[in-house]
Each structure stands twice: as structure tokens, then as C-alpha cells.
Short mmCIF file of C-alpha atoms in Angstrom, two decimals:
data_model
loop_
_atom_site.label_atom_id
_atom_site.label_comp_id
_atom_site.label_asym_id
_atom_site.label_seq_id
_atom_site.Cartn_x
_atom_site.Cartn_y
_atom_site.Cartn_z
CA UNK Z 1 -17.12 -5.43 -13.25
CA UNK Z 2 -14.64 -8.94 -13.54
CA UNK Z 3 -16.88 -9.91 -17.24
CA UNK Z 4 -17.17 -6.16 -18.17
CA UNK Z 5 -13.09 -6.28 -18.31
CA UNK Z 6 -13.04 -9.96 -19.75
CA UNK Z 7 -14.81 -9.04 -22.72
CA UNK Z 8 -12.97 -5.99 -22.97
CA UNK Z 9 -9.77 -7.82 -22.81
CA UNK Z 10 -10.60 -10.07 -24.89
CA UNK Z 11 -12.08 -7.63 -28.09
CA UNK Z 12 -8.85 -5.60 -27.67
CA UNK Z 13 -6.38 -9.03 -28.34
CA UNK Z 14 -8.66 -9.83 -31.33
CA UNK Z 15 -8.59 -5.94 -32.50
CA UNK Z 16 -4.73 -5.76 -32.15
CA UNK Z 17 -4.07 -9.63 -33.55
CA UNK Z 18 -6.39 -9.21 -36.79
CA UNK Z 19 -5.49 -5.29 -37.37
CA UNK Z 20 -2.33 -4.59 -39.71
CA UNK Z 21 -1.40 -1.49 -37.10
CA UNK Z 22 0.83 0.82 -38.71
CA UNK Z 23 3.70 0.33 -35.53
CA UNK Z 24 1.65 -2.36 -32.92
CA UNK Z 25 3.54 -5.07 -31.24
CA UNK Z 26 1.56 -7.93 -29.96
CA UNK Z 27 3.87 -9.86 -27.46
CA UNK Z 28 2.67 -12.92 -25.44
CA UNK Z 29 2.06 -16.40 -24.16
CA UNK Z 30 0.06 -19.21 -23.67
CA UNK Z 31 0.05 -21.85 -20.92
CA UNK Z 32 -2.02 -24.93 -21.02
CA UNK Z 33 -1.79 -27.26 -18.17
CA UNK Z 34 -2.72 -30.00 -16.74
CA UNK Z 35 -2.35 -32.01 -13.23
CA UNK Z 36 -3.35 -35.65 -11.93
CA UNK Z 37 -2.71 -37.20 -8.78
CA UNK Z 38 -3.88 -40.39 -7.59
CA UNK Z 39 -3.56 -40.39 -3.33
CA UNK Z 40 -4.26 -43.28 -1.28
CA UNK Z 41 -4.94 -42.03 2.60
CA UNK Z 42 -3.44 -44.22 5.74
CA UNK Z 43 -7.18 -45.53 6.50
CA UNK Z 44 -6.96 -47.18 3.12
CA UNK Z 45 -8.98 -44.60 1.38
CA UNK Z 46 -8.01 -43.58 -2.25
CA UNK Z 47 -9.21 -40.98 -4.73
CA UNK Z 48 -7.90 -39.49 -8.20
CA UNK Z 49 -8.19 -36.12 -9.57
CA UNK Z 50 -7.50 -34.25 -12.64
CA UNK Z 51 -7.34 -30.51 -12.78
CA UNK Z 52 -6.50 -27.91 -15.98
CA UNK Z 53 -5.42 -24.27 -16.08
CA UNK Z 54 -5.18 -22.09 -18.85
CA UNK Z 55 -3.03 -18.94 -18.50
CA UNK Z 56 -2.74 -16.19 -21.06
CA UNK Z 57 -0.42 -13.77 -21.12
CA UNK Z 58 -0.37 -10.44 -23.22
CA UNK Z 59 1.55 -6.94 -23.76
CA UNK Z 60 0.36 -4.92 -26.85
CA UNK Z 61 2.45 -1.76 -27.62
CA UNK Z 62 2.77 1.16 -28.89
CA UNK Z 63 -1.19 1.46 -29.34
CA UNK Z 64 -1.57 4.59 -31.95
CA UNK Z 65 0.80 6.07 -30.03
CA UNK Z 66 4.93 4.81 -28.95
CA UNK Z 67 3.81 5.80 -25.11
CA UNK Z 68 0.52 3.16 -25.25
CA UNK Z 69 0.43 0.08 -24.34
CA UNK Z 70 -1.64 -2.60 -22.60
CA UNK Z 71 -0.89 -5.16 -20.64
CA UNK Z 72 -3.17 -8.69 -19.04
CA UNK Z 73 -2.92 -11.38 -17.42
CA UNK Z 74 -5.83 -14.20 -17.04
CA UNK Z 75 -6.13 -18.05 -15.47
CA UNK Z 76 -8.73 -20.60 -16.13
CA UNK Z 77 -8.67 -23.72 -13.81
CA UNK Z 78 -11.44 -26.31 -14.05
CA UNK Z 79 -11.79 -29.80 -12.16
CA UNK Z 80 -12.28 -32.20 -14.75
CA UNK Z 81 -12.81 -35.48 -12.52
CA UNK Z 82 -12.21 -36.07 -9.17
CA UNK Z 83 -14.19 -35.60 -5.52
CA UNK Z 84 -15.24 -32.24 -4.85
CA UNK Z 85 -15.28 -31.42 -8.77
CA UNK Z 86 -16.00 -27.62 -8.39
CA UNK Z 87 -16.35 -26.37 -12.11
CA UNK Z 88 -14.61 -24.07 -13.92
CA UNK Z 89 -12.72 -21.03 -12.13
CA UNK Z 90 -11.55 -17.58 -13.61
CA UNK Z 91 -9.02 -14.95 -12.30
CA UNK Z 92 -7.69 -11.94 -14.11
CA UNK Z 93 -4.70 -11.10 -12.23
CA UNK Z 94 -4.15 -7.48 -14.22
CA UNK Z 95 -5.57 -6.01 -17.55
CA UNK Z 96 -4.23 -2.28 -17.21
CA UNK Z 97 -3.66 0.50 -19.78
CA UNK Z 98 0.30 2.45 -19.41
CA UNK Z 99 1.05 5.93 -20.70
CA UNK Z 100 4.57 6.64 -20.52
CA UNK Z 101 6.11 9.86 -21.29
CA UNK Z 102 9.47 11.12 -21.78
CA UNK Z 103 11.27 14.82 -21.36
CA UNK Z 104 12.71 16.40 -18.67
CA UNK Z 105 9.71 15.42 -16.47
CA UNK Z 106 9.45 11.88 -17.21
CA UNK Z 107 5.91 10.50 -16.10
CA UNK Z 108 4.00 7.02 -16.17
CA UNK Z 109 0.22 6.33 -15.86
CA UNK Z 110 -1.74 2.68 -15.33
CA UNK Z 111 -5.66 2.24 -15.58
CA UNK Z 112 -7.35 -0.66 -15.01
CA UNK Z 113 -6.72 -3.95 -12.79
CA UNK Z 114 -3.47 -3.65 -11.50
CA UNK Z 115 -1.02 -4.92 -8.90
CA UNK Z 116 0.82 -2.26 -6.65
CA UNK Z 117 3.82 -2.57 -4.95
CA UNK Z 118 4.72 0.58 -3.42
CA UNK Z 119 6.87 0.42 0.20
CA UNK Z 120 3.73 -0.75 2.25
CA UNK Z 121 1.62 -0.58 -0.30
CA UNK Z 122 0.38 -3.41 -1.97
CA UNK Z 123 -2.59 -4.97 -3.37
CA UNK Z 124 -5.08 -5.65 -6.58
CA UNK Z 125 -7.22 -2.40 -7.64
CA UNK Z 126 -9.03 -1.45 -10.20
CA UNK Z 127 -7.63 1.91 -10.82
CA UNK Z 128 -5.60 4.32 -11.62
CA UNK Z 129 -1.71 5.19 -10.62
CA UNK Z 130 0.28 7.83 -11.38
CA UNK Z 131 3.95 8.87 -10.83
CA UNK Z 132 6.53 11.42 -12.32
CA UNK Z 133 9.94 12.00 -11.60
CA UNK Z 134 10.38 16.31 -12.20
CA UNK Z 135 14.30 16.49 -13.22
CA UNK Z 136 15.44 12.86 -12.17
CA UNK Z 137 15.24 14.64 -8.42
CA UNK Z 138 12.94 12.23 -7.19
CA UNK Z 139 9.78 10.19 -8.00
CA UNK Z 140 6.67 10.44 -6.73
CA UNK Z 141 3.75 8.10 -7.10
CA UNK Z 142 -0.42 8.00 -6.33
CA UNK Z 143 -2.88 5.71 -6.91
CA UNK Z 144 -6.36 4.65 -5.37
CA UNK Z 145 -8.44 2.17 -6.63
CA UNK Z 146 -11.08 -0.45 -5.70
CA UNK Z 147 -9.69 -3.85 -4.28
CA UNK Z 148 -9.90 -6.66 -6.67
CA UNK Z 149 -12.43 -9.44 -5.12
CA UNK Z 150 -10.92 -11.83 -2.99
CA UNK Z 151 -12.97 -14.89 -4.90
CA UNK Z 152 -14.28 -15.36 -8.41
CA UNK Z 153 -17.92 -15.40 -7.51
CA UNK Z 154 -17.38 -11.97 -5.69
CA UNK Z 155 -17.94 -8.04 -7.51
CA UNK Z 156 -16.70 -5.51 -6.09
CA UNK Z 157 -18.57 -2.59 -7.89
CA UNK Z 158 -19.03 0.08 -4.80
CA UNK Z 159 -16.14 1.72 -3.21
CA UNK Z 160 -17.05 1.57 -0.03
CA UNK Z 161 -16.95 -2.23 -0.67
CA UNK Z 162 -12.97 -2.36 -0.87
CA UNK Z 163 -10.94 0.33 -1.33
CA UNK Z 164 -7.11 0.94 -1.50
CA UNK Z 165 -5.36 4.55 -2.16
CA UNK Z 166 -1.58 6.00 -0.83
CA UNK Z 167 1.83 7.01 -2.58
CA UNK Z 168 4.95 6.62 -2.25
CA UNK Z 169 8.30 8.89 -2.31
CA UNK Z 170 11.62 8.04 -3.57
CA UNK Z 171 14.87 9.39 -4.07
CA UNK Z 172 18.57 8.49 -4.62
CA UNK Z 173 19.87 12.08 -4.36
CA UNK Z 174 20.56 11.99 -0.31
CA UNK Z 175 24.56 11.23 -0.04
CA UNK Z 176 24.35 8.65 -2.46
CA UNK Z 177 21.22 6.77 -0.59
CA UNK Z 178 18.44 5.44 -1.77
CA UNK Z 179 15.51 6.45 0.19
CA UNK Z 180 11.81 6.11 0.10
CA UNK Z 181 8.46 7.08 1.79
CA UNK Z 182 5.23 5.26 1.71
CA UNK Z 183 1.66 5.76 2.83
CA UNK Z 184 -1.21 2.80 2.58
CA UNK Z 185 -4.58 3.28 3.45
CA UNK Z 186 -6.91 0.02 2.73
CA UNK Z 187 -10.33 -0.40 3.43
CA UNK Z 188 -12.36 -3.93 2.77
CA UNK Z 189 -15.70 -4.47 4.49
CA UNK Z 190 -16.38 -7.35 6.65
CA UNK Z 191 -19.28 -9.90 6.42
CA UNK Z 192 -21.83 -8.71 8.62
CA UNK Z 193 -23.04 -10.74 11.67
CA UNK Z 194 -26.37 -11.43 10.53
CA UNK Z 195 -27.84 -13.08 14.24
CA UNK Z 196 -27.17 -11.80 17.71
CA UNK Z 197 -24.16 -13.13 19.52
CA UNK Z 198 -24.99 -16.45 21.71
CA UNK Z 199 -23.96 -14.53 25.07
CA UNK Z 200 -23.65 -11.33 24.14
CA UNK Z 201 -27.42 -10.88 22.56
CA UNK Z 202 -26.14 -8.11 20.66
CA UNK Z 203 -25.48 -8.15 16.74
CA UNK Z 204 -22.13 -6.61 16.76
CA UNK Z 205 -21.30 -3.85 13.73
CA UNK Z 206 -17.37 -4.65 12.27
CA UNK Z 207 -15.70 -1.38 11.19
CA UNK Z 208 -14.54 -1.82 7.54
CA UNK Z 209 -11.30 0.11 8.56
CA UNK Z 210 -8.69 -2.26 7.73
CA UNK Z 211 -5.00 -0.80 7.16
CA UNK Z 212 -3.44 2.38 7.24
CA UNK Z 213 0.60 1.79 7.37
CA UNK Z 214 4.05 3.95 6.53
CA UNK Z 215 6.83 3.30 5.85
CA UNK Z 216 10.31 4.12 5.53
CA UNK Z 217 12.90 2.20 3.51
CA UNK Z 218 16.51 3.00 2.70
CA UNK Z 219 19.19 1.62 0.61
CA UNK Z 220 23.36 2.48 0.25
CA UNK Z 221 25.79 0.63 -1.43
CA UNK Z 222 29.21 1.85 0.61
CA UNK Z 223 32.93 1.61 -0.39
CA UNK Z 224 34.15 -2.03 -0.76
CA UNK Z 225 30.74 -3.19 -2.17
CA UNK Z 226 29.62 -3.25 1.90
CA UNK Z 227 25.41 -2.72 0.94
CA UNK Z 228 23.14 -1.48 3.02
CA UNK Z 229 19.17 -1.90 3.45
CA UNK Z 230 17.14 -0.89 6.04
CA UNK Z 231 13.24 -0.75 6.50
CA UNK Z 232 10.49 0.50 8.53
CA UNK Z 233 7.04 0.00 8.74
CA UNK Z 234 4.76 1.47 11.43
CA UNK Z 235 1.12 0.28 11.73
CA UNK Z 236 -1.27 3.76 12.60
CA UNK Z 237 -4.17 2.26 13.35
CA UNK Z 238 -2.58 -0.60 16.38
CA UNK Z 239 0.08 2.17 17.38
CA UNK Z 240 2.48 -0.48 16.89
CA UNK Z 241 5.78 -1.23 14.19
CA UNK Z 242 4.57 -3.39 11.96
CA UNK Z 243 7.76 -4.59 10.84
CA UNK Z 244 11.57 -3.40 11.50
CA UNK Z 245 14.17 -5.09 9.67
CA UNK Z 246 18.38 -4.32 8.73
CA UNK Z 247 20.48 -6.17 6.60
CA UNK Z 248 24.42 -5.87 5.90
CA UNK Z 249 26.25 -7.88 3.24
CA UNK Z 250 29.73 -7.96 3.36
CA UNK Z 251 32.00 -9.06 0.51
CA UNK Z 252 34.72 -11.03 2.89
CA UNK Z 253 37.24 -11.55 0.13
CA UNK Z 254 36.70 -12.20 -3.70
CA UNK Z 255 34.76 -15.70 -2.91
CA UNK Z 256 33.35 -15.12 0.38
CA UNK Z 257 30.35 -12.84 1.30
CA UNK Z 258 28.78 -12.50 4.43
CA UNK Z 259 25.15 -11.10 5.06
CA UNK Z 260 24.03 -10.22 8.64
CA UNK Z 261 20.43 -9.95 9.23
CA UNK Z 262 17.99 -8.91 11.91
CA UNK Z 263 14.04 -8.34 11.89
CA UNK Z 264 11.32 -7.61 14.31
CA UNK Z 265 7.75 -8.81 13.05
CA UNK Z 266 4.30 -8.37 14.67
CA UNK Z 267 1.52 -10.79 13.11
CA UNK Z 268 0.40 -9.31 10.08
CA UNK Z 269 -3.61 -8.64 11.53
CA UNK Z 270 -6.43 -6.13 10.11
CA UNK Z 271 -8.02 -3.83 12.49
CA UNK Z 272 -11.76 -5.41 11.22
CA UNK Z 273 -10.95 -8.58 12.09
CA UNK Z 274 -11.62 -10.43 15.52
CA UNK Z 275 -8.34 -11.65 15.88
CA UNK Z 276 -7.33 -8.08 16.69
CA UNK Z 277 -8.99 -8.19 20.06
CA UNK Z 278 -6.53 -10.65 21.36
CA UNK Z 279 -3.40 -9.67 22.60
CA UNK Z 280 -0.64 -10.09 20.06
CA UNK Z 281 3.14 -10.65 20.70
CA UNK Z 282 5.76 -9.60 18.24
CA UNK Z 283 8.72 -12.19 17.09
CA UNK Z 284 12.31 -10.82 16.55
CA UNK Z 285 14.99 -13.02 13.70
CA UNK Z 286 18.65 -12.74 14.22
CA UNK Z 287 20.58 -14.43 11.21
CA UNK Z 288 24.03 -14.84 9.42
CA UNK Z 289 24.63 -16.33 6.47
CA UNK Z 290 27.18 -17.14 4.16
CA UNK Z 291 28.37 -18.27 0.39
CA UNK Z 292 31.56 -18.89 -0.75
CA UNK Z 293 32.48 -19.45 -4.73
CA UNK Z 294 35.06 -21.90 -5.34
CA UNK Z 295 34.61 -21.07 -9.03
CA UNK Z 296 31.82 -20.27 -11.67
CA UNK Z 297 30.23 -23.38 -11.20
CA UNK Z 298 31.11 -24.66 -7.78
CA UNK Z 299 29.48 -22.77 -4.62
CA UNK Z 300 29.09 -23.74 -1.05
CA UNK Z 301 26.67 -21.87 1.39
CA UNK Z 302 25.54 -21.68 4.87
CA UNK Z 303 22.98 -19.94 7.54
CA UNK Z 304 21.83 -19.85 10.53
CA UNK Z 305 18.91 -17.95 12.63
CA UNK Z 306 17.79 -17.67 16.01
CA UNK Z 307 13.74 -16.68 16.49
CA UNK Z 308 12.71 -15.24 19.58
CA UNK Z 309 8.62 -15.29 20.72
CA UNK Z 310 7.64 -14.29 23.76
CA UNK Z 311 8.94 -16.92 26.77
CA UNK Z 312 10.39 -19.19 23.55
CA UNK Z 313 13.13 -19.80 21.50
CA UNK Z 314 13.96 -21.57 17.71
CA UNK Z 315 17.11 -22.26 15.75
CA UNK Z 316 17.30 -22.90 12.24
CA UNK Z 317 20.54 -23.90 10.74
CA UNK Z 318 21.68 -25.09 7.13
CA UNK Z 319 24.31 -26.12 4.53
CA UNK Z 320 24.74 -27.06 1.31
CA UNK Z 321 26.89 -26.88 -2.15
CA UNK Z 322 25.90 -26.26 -5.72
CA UNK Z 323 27.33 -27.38 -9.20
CA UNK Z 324 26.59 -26.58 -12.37
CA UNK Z 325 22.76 -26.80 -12.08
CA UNK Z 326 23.26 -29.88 -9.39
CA UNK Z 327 22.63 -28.50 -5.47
CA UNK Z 328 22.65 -30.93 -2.16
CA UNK Z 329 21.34 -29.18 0.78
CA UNK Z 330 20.71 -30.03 4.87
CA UNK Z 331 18.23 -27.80 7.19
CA UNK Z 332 17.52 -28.57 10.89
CA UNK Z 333 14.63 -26.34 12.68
CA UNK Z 334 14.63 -27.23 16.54
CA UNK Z 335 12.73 -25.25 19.44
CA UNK Z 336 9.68 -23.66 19.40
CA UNK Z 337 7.31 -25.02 16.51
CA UNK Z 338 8.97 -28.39 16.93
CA UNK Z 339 12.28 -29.99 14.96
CA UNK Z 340 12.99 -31.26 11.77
CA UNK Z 341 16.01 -32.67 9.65
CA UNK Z 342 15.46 -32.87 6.44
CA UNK Z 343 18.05 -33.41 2.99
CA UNK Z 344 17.09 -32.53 -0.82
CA UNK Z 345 18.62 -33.37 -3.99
CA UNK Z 346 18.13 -31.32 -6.85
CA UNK Z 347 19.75 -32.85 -10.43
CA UNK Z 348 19.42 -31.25 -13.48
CA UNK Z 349 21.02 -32.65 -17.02
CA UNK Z 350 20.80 -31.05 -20.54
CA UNK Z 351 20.76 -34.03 -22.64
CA UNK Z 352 20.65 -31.36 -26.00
CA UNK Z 353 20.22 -28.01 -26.67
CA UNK Z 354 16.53 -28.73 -26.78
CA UNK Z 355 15.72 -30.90 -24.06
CA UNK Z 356 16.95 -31.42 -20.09
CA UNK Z 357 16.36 -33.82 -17.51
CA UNK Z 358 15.69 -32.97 -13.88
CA UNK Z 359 15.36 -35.30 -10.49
CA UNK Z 360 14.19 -33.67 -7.20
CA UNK Z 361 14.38 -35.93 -3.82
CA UNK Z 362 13.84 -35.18 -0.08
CA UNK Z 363 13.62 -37.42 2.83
CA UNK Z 364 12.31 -35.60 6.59
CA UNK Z 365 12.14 -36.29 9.88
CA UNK Z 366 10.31 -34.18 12.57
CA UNK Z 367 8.41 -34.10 15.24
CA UNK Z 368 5.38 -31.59 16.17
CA UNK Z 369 6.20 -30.69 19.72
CA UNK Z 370 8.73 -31.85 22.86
CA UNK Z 371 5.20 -34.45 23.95
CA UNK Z 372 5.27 -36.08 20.51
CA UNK Z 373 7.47 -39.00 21.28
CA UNK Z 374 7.78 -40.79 18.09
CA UNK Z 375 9.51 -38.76 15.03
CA UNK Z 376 7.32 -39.04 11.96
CA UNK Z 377 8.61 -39.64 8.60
CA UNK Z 378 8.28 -37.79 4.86
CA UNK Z 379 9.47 -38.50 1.37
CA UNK Z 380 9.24 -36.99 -1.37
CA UNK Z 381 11.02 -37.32 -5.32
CA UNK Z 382 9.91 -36.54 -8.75
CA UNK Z 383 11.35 -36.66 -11.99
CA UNK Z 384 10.86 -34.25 -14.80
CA UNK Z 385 11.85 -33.40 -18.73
CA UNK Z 386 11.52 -29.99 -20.24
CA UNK Z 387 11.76 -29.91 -24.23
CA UNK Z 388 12.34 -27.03 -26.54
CA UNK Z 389 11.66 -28.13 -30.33
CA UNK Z 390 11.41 -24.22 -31.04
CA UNK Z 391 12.32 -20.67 -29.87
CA UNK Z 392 8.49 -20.33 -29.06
CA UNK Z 393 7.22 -23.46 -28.00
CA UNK Z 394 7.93 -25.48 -24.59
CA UNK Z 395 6.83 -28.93 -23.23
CA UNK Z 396 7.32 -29.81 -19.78
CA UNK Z 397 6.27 -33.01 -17.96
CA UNK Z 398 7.11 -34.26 -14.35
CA UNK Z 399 5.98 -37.12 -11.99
CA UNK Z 400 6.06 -36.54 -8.34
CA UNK Z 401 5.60 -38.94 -5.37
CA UNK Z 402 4.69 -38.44 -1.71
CA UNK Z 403 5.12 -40.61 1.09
CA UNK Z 404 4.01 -39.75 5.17
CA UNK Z 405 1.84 -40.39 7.49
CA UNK Z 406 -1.63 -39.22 6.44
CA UNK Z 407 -0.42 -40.23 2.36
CA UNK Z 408 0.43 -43.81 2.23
CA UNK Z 409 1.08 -43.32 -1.51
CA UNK Z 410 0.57 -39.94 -2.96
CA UNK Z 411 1.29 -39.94 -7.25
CA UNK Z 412 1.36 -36.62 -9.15
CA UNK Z 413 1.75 -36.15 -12.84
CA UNK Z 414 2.24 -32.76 -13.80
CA UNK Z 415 2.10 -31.88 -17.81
CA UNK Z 416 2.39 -27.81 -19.19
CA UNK Z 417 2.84 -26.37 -22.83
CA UNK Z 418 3.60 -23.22 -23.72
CA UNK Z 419 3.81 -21.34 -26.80
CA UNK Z 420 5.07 -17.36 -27.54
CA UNK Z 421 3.99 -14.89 -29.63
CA UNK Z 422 5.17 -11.68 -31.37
CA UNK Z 423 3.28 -9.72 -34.17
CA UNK Z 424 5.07 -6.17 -35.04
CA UNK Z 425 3.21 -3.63 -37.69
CA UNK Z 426 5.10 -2.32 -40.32
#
């Protein structure tokens, strides 16, 4: 199915680039990159590597008709030296078809690879979705498709190989409220055991039921500019919430605002997989944080959060202070999971309208655990350029360095060129 849609792709770029379309618009970009890094390992071990990706991005409208249009979205990587040289990679992120009609019952339709993200929902299908809002009331949206394959070498031609259909429901008509309803239901199946189990002697058959959420989400702006988000989502298949979480931001004064946060979480794990026989403890978040704007360029900010497991505690805290397109910034994590302090720099200087000049640094120290004695050591910097000799053409080029204890020296030189593109018919 992938190369049946490759070469569909790409005969429908050539058709639309070489054809004088009486109101096509070709629209899009091209990304060629490349990244080298040269590591040397504490046991004295080195190794270099050089890797390229090439991206291509492309929206063609208004295909015989104003309400056509298609839309892709490819990568190439390749290993060109290095250990482990793997070949030549290819994903297509989304090459979809979109109708989209207008009247009093405005409605939208997608075929083809796709990404949803609808309230739980969310995935890669190849499929179709469908939504229509009758009379600005509400919107409602379907799809269903099969799940895109997880690697390259992978098809995924059958349904009952991967499979992902729901809707969702949305409206802003409730008392001023933004609300919306959501339904998943995601099937993938498992690799089969192919021996009997060591102890067990049995060869064990994995259901390929995998997720079936919902979801509830709702959204109000109140008087003051006080905003308002709330969401819920409820797991049907492990009876459990999946994820519960309430945020309120709170314009202080006419520099300050204030955002309170809380979230429950239980570890995001499929009902097919054998991590699900274990039993699985849920983490709540408590946070507050803070910006104040001294003016248009000058802002300082701060946060902090408390993260509660089961019989253990963490604290994350930090501060920092932007200006212009400079930012200093300080985070401490202590508790469960370990601690760390670490500072970062971020500079960034536009020597010209066409080209700027950016410096990252960071300098860490942590420790894994209470028992780890010692505190270990990271650094990190890199320096970078972006140019823009045209409206449709931009070079970038950055070196990066690494420094800890399993890199001695870690160098990284990072090089990417892109170029736009617009055709329009007559």
C-alpha cells in the first residue's frame, strides 16, 4: 500500500507542476539535510557518522474544482558512512485528498494517509474523515481508517491488521463554552508468540484489542480574561481515567499572569500488551506558574510543580528572563527520579535582514538516585547561522558539542537547505 501511494504522490506533483491548470496552485517545500557527528566514548572508543534526510512538502489547490485540494508530506533518511550504516529509509507522514464545502451546512472530507487529532483520538490511517457543522450549531466528525505501519519495512494492507475509527462532538453554543465529545476505538495486532512459554508450556494467543477511550473536554474564557480548560479522558477497556487534568490562567494585572494547574495521569498502556498484567499506579501534578512583562521585549517567568507516585514525592522548580530573542533560564528536579541543576543560554543576533547568529549553552549536574554518591557532570553548546539570500530559499548550519560521562567528546555538525515554491494557473 506505502509504494502504491508513493507513486501516486509522486505522478500527481508532476501532473499539477507540468499542467498549465486553468486555477491550480502548487504550494510547497523542500528540505535537504544533512548531519555528522564524530563521538569519542569514555573507554577511548571513537566513531563518525554521516546521515541525510530529504523532506518534501506539498499542498496543490483548487484541483478542477475551488473545494479540491491535496495535500503530502514525505522523508527520506539514508546513512551514508558510519557503524551500523542501515540504508536508505522512507516515511510518508500524510498524502490525503480535502473536499471542502461551503453553505449553510458547511462540510469537510479527507481521503488518504492522514493524521487525526480528535479529543482522544489520534493516530496515522489510511482513510477517510468526515465532519459537517449543520447551521454553525455544532460540528460533528467520523473517520475510520487502517493504522499507518509502525516501520518502513511493514504493510498494513488487511484491516484486521490495524485499525482505528471514532468521532468527535463539538460545540461552542453551551453558555458561551466550548465543549467537546470524543470516542476512539484502535485496534493493532500483536506479534504472535510463535514457541510455547518456558514455564508455562502453553503458546499464549494476545488479543489485538488495543484502545477504546472518551473523552470530554471543555473550554470558557470568563470575564476579566480568567480562561478556563478542563479535560477528561476515561479508558473503557482498564475501567480506569486515563487522564484528568484543569487549568486556570489568571491575568494578575496588565504584566502579570498566573496559571494554576493540576493533572492526574495513569501510564499510557494498551490492553494487548504484557505490561498490562502488572499492576499500574497513577501519578497526580500540582503546578503554578508565572510570567510577568516588563515591556515588549523584556519578560521574566517562573514555575513550580509537585509530582506525587505512589509512597513518593518530586519537585521541579524554575526561573528565568527573556530579551529580545536572548533567554537565561535555571531548573532544579529533586525527589523521586533523582536531582538535577542545570542553566541554559540561548543568544540569538540578526547581523542583517538576511542572516542571524545563534549560541546555545548548558552546563548540568545530577545525580540518578539518593545511593549515587558522586554528582555526574554534562555540557553542552553549539553555535549556529541561518541565512536568507531570498524570500524562498534558506541555509542553516550549526555545530554542537557534548561533554559527560559516557561522551568524552561528542562533535555534531548539523547543515539544512530549504527552498519554497508557488505555481498559480491563470
Amino acid at each position: 500500500m506505502t509504494h502504491r501511494i508513493c507513486i501516486a504522490t509522486f505522478l500527481l506533483t508532476v501532473f499539477v507542476a507540468r499542467t498549465p491548470a486553468q486555477a491550480a496552485t502548487l504550494n510547497g517545500r523542500l528540505t535537504t539535510s544533512l548531519y555528522t557527528w564524530e563521538r569519542q566514548e569514555a573507554d577511548t572508543s571513537s566513531s563518525s557518522h554521516l546521515r541525510a534526510y530529504q523532506s518534501v512538502t506539498l499542498d496543490a489547490g483548487e484541483l478542477g474544482d475551488r473545494r479540491l485540494s491535496f495535500h503530502t508530506y514525505a522523508l527520506v533518511t539514508g546513512d551514508v558512512s558510519g557503524p551500523g550504516n542501515k540504508g536508505q529509509r522512507f516515511r510518508l507522514y500524510n498524502a490525503y485528498f480535502q473536499w471542502k464545502g461551503a453553505g449553510r451546512t458547511p462540510a469537510e472530507a479527507s481521503a488518504g494517509r492522514q493524521r487525526v487529532y480528535e479529543g482522544v483520538g489520534y493516530g496515522t490511517m489510511d482513510g477517510l474523515r468526515v465532519s459537517v457543522t449543520p447551521r454553525g450549531l455544532f460540528t460533528l466528525t467520523g473517520y475510520g481508517g487502517i493504522l499507518a505501519p509502525l516501520v518502513t519495512r511493514a504493510r498494513l494492507e488487511d484491516w484486521s491488521d490495524g485499525h482505528i475509527w471514532g468521532g468527535r462532538l463539538t460545540t461552542d453554543r453551551l453558555w458561551n463554552t466550548s465543549v467537546g465529545l470524543s470516542y476512539v476505538h484502535r485496534n493493532r495486532r500483536p506479534l504472535p508468540y510463535l514457541a510455547p512459554g518456558r514455564y508455562s508450556g502453553q503458546v499464549f494467543d494476545i488479543t489485538s484489542g488495543q484502545q477504546e477511550l472518551a473523552g470530554l473536554d471543555v473550554h470558557r474564557t470568563l470575564k476579566g480574561g480568567v480562561d478556563l480548560y478542563v479535560r477528561f479522558d476515561y479508558d473503557l477497556l482498564g475501567e480506569r481515567v486515563r487522564q484528568a487534568e484543569g487549568i486556570v490562567r489568571v491575568p494578575a494585572s496588565e504584566h502579570l499572569t498566573v496559571a494554576i494547574e493540576g493533572f492526574h495521569r495513569a501510564p499510557v498502556v494498551n490492553a494487548n500488551s504484557i505490561f498490562s498484567v502488572f499492576d499500574i499506579e497513577d501519578s497526580q501534578e500540582y503546578a503554578v506558574r508565572g510570567n510577568y512583562t516588563v515591556n515588549p521585549l523584556v519578560s521574566v517567568y517562573g514555575n513550580f510543580a509537585e509530582v506525587v507516585y505512589d509512597g513518593a514525592r518530586a519537585q521541579r522548580v524554575g526561573f528565568g528572563f527573556g530579551v529580545g530573542q536572548h533567554s537565561v533560564s535555571y531548573t532544579r528536579r529533586i525527589g523521586e527520579g533523582g536531582d538535577n541543576d542545570a542553566l541554559s543560554i540561548t543568544l540569538a543576533h540578526p547581523v542583517s535582514r538576511f542572516v542571524t547568529l545563534r549560541a546555545d549553552g548548558g552546563v548540568a549536574s545530577y545525580r540518578l538516585d539518593d545511593r549515587a554518591g558522586e554528582r555526574l557532570m554534562a555540557m553542552s553548546g553549539a553555535l549556529g547561522i541561518t541565512c536568507r539570500p531570498s524570500r524562498r530559499v534558506t541555509l542553516d548550519a550549526e555545530a554542537q558539542a557534548l561533554r559527560d560521562r559516557i561522551y568524552a567528546n561528542d562533535f555534531r555538525f548539523f547543515f539544512r537547505g530549504t527552498v519554497w515554491f508557488f505555481k498559480k494557473g491563470k
